PDB file of C-alpha atoms in Angstrom:
ATOM      1  CA  UNK S   1      56.751 -87.531  45.153  1.00  0.00           C
ATOM      2  CA  UNK S   2      53.187 -86.632  44.666  1.00  0.00           C
ATOM      3  CA  UNK S   3      53.522 -82.890  44.190  1.00  0.00           C
ATOM      4  CA  UNK S   4      55.226 -81.209  41.342  1.00  0.00           C
ATOM      5  CA  UNK S   5      58.193 -78.945  42.215  1.00  0.00           C
ATOM      6  CA  UNK S   6      59.141 -75.965  40.048  1.00  0.00           C
ATOM      7  CA  UNK S   7      62.300 -76.078  37.856  1.00  0.00           C
ATOM      8  CA  UNK S   8      65.370 -74.164  38.851  1.00  0.00           C
ATOM      9  CA  UNK S   9      65.030 -70.494  37.703  1.00  0.00           C
ATOM     10  CA  UNK S  10      68.792 -70.318  37.154  1.00  0.00           C
ATOM     11  CA  UNK S  11      69.531 -73.424  35.048  1.00  0.00           C
ATOM     12  CA  UNK S  12      66.040 -74.917  34.391  1.00  0.00           C
ATOM     13  CA  UNK S  13      66.956 -78.251  35.985  1.00  0.00           C
ATOM     14  CA  UNK S  14      63.827 -80.170  36.802  1.00  0.00           C
ATOM     15  CA  UNK S  15      65.361 -82.178  39.734  1.00  0.00           C
ATOM     16  CA  UNK S  16      64.845 -79.581  42.415  1.00  0.00           C
ATOM     17  CA  UNK S  17      64.107 -80.417  46.062  1.00  0.00           C
ATOM     18  CA  UNK S  18      62.898 -78.643  49.227  1.00  0.00           C
ATOM     19  CA  UNK S  19      65.167 -77.973  52.125  1.00  0.00           C
ATOM     20  CA  UNK S  20      63.306 -76.333  55.074  1.00  0.00           C
ATOM     21  CA  UNK S  21      61.778 -73.186  53.532  1.00  0.00           C
ATOM     22  CA  UNK S  22      64.033 -73.035  50.433  1.00  0.00           C
ATOM     23  CA  UNK S  23      64.058 -74.785  47.096  1.00  0.00           C
ATOM     24  CA  UNK S  24      67.424 -76.101  46.000  1.00  0.00           C
ATOM     25  CA  UNK S  25      68.910 -77.113  42.664  1.00  0.00           C
ATOM     26  CA  UNK S  26      71.332 -80.047  42.937  1.00  0.00           C
ATOM     27  CA  UNK S  27      72.954 -79.281  39.623  1.00  0.00           C
ATOM     28  CA  UNK S  28      73.956 -75.590  39.998  1.00  0.00           C
ATOM     29  CA  UNK S  29      73.435 -75.095  43.744  1.00  0.00           C
ATOM     30  CA  UNK S  30      71.001 -72.225  43.374  1.00  0.00           C
ATOM     31  CA  UNK S  31      68.665 -71.686  46.337  1.00  0.00           C
ATOM     32  CA  UNK S  32      65.468 -69.647  46.317  1.00  0.00           C
ATOM     33  CA  UNK S  33      62.235 -69.105  48.116  1.00  0.00           C
ATOM     34  CA  UNK S  34      59.212 -70.712  46.412  1.00  0.00           C
ATOM     35  CA  UNK S  35      56.505 -68.367  45.220  1.00  0.00           C
ATOM     36  CA  UNK S  36      53.686 -68.116  47.743  1.00  0.00           C
ATOM     37  CA  UNK S  37      50.114 -69.025  46.522  1.00  0.00           C
ATOM     38  CA  UNK S  38      48.408 -66.445  44.291  1.00  0.00           C
ATOM     39  CA  UNK S  39      49.353 -63.244  46.038  1.00  0.00           C
ATOM     40  CA  UNK S  40      52.956 -62.885  45.198  1.00  0.00           C
ATOM     41  CA  UNK S  41      54.367 -59.415  45.864  1.00  0.00           C
ATOM     42  CA  UNK S  42      56.340 -57.612  43.127  1.00  0.00           C
ATOM     43  CA  UNK S  43      59.504 -57.355  45.273  1.00  0.00           C
ATOM     44  CA  UNK S  44      62.782 -56.979  43.585  1.00  0.00           C
ATOM     45  CA  UNK S  45      66.050 -58.519  44.739  1.00  0.00           C
ATOM     46  CA  UNK S  46      67.057 -57.030  48.107  1.00  0.00           C
ATOM     47  CA  UNK S  47      63.730 -55.399  48.634  1.00  0.00           C
ATOM     48  CA  UNK S  48      62.020 -56.046  51.936  1.00  0.00           C
ATOM     49  CA  UNK S  49      58.191 -56.500  52.269  1.00  0.00           C
ATOM     50  CA  UNK S  50      56.999 -55.147  55.618  1.00  0.00           C
ATOM     51  CA  UNK S  51      53.625 -56.403  56.792  1.00  0.00           C
ATOM     52  CA  UNK S  52      51.431 -55.113  59.652  1.00  0.00           C
ATOM     53  CA  UNK S  53      49.925 -57.135  62.559  1.00  0.00           C
ATOM     54  CA  UNK S  54      47.117 -58.578  60.288  1.00  0.00           C
ATOM     55  CA  UNK S  55      49.258 -59.249  57.227  1.00  0.00           C
ATOM     56  CA  UNK S  56      48.646 -56.108  55.044  1.00  0.00           C
ATOM     57  CA  UNK S  57      51.672 -54.889  53.174  1.00  0.00           C
ATOM     58  CA  UNK S  58      52.821 -51.490  54.313  1.00  0.00           C
ATOM     59  CA  UNK S  59      54.428 -48.739  52.266  1.00  0.00           C
ATOM     60  CA  UNK S  60      55.796 -45.269  52.785  1.00  0.00           C
ATOM     61  CA  UNK S  61      53.175 -42.625  53.414  1.00  0.00           C
ATOM     62  CA  UNK S  62      50.527 -45.062  54.719  1.00  0.00           C
ATOM     63  CA  UNK S  63      48.325 -44.272  57.734  1.00  0.00           C
ATOM     64  CA  UNK S  64      48.260 -46.940  60.494  1.00  0.00           C
ATOM     65  CA  UNK S  65      46.489 -47.525  63.714  1.00  0.00           C
ATOM     66  CA  UNK S  66      48.187 -48.756  66.877  1.00  0.00           C
ATOM     67  CA  UNK S  67      46.506 -52.072  67.874  1.00  0.00           C
ATOM     68  CA  UNK S  68      47.659 -52.303  71.534  1.00  0.00           C
ATOM     69  CA  UNK S  69      48.697 -49.906  74.275  1.00  0.00           C
ATOM     70  CA  UNK S  70      52.458 -49.072  74.266  1.00  0.00           C
ATOM     71  CA  UNK S  71      54.608 -47.988  77.094  1.00  0.00           C
ATOM     72  CA  UNK S  72      56.910 -45.030  76.217  1.00  0.00           C
ATOM     73  CA  UNK S  73      60.070 -44.391  78.254  1.00  0.00           C
ATOM     74  CA  UNK S  74      59.902 -40.950  79.839  1.00  0.00           C
ATOM     75  CA  UNK S  75      56.186 -40.664  79.485  1.00  0.00           C
ATOM     76  CA  UNK S  76      53.509 -41.259  82.090  1.00  0.00           C
ATOM     77  CA  UNK S  77      50.645 -42.064  79.749  1.00  0.00           C
ATOM     78  CA  UNK S  78      52.157 -43.999  76.802  1.00  0.00           C
ATOM     79  CA  UNK S  79      50.345 -44.482  73.505  1.00  0.00           C
ATOM     80  CA  UNK S  80      46.855 -45.798  73.634  1.00  0.00           C
ATOM     81  CA  UNK S  81      45.424 -48.485  71.387  1.00  0.00           C
ATOM     82  CA  UNK S  82      43.517 -46.992  68.456  1.00  0.00           C
ATOM     83  CA  UNK S  83      45.908 -44.053  68.014  1.00  0.00           C
ATOM     84  CA  UNK S  84      46.228 -43.105  64.295  1.00  0.00           C
ATOM     85  CA  UNK S  85      49.680 -42.519  62.896  1.00  0.00           C
ATOM     86  CA  UNK S  86      49.847 -40.713  59.564  1.00  0.00           C
ATOM     87  CA  UNK S  87      52.541 -40.573  56.863  1.00  0.00           C
ATOM     88  CA  UNK S  88      54.783 -43.412  58.078  1.00  0.00           C
ATOM     89  CA  UNK S  89      58.225 -44.176  56.693  1.00  0.00           C
ATOM     90  CA  UNK S  90      59.660 -47.663  56.454  1.00  0.00           C
ATOM     91  CA  UNK S  91      63.282 -47.946  57.722  1.00  0.00           C
ATOM     92  CA  UNK S  92      65.812 -50.633  58.660  1.00  0.00           C
ATOM     93  CA  UNK S  93      65.555 -49.911  62.395  1.00  0.00           C
ATOM     94  CA  UNK S  94      67.063 -51.400  65.526  1.00  0.00           C
ATOM     95  CA  UNK S  95      65.422 -54.356  67.324  1.00  0.00           C
ATOM     96  CA  UNK S  96      62.687 -54.816  64.763  1.00  0.00           C
ATOM     97  CA  UNK S  97      61.491 -51.143  64.820  1.00  0.00           C
ATOM     98  CA  UNK S  98      60.864 -50.778  61.074  1.00  0.00           C
ATOM     99  CA  UNK S  99      58.450 -47.786  61.137  1.00  0.00           C
ATOM    100  CA  UNK S 100      59.634 -44.257  61.554  1.00  0.00           C
ATOM    101  CA  UNK S 101      56.786 -41.854  62.372  1.00  0.00           C
ATOM    102  CA  UNK S 102      55.637 -38.735  64.258  1.00  0.00           C
ATOM    103  CA  UNK S 103      52.933 -39.149  66.843  1.00  0.00           C
ATOM    104  CA  UNK S 104      51.059 -36.001  68.094  1.00  0.00           C
ATOM    105  CA  UNK S 105      51.846 -35.403  71.715  1.00  0.00           C
ATOM    106  CA  UNK S 106      54.966 -37.637  71.588  1.00  0.00           C
ATOM    107  CA  UNK S 107      56.981 -36.539  68.643  1.00  0.00           C
ATOM    108  CA  UNK S 108      59.237 -38.618  66.365  1.00  0.00           C
ATOM    109  CA  UNK S 109      59.591 -42.261  67.261  1.00  0.00           C
ATOM    110  CA  UNK S 110      59.988 -45.726  65.779  1.00  0.00           C
ATOM    111  CA  UNK S 111      57.426 -48.482  66.004  1.00  0.00           C
ATOM    112  CA  UNK S 112      57.377 -52.197  65.205  1.00  0.00           C
ATOM    113  CA  UNK S 113      55.098 -53.236  62.365  1.00  0.00           C
ATOM    114  CA  UNK S 114      53.689 -56.050  64.563  1.00  0.00           C
ATOM    115  CA  UNK S 115      51.864 -53.454  66.733  1.00  0.00           C
ATOM    116  CA  UNK S 116      50.084 -51.517  64.004  1.00  0.00           C
ATOM    117  CA  UNK S 117      47.413 -52.276  61.393  1.00  0.00           C
ATOM    118  CA  UNK S 118      46.856 -50.352  58.067  1.00  0.00           C
ATOM    119  CA  UNK S 119      43.951 -47.859  58.349  1.00  0.00           C
TER     120      UNK S 119
END
């Protein structure tokens, strides 16, 4: 192998290998995600990192902008691209809807992070 693989964080075994997107230790069986480049996020175990449509990390209280027009059930007009949404909350929603917010003229709703960008 030409590239150097990191040792196992659990038992420090140096004979680790890649399996799809995971790193695996053959000695203790520990599996982990390799650290990405230089911009690693300080996420603890079990903590999700939610990113917007262009890759920015979102957090509670952020202001985002809708990047494409959205149809809303029960509404004739829908939400236009460029609409600003203030004070978002990140939730574990249904069908990938991971942003809980309130939009003027529509009220409370959930959005997908793939249709917004951080303002």
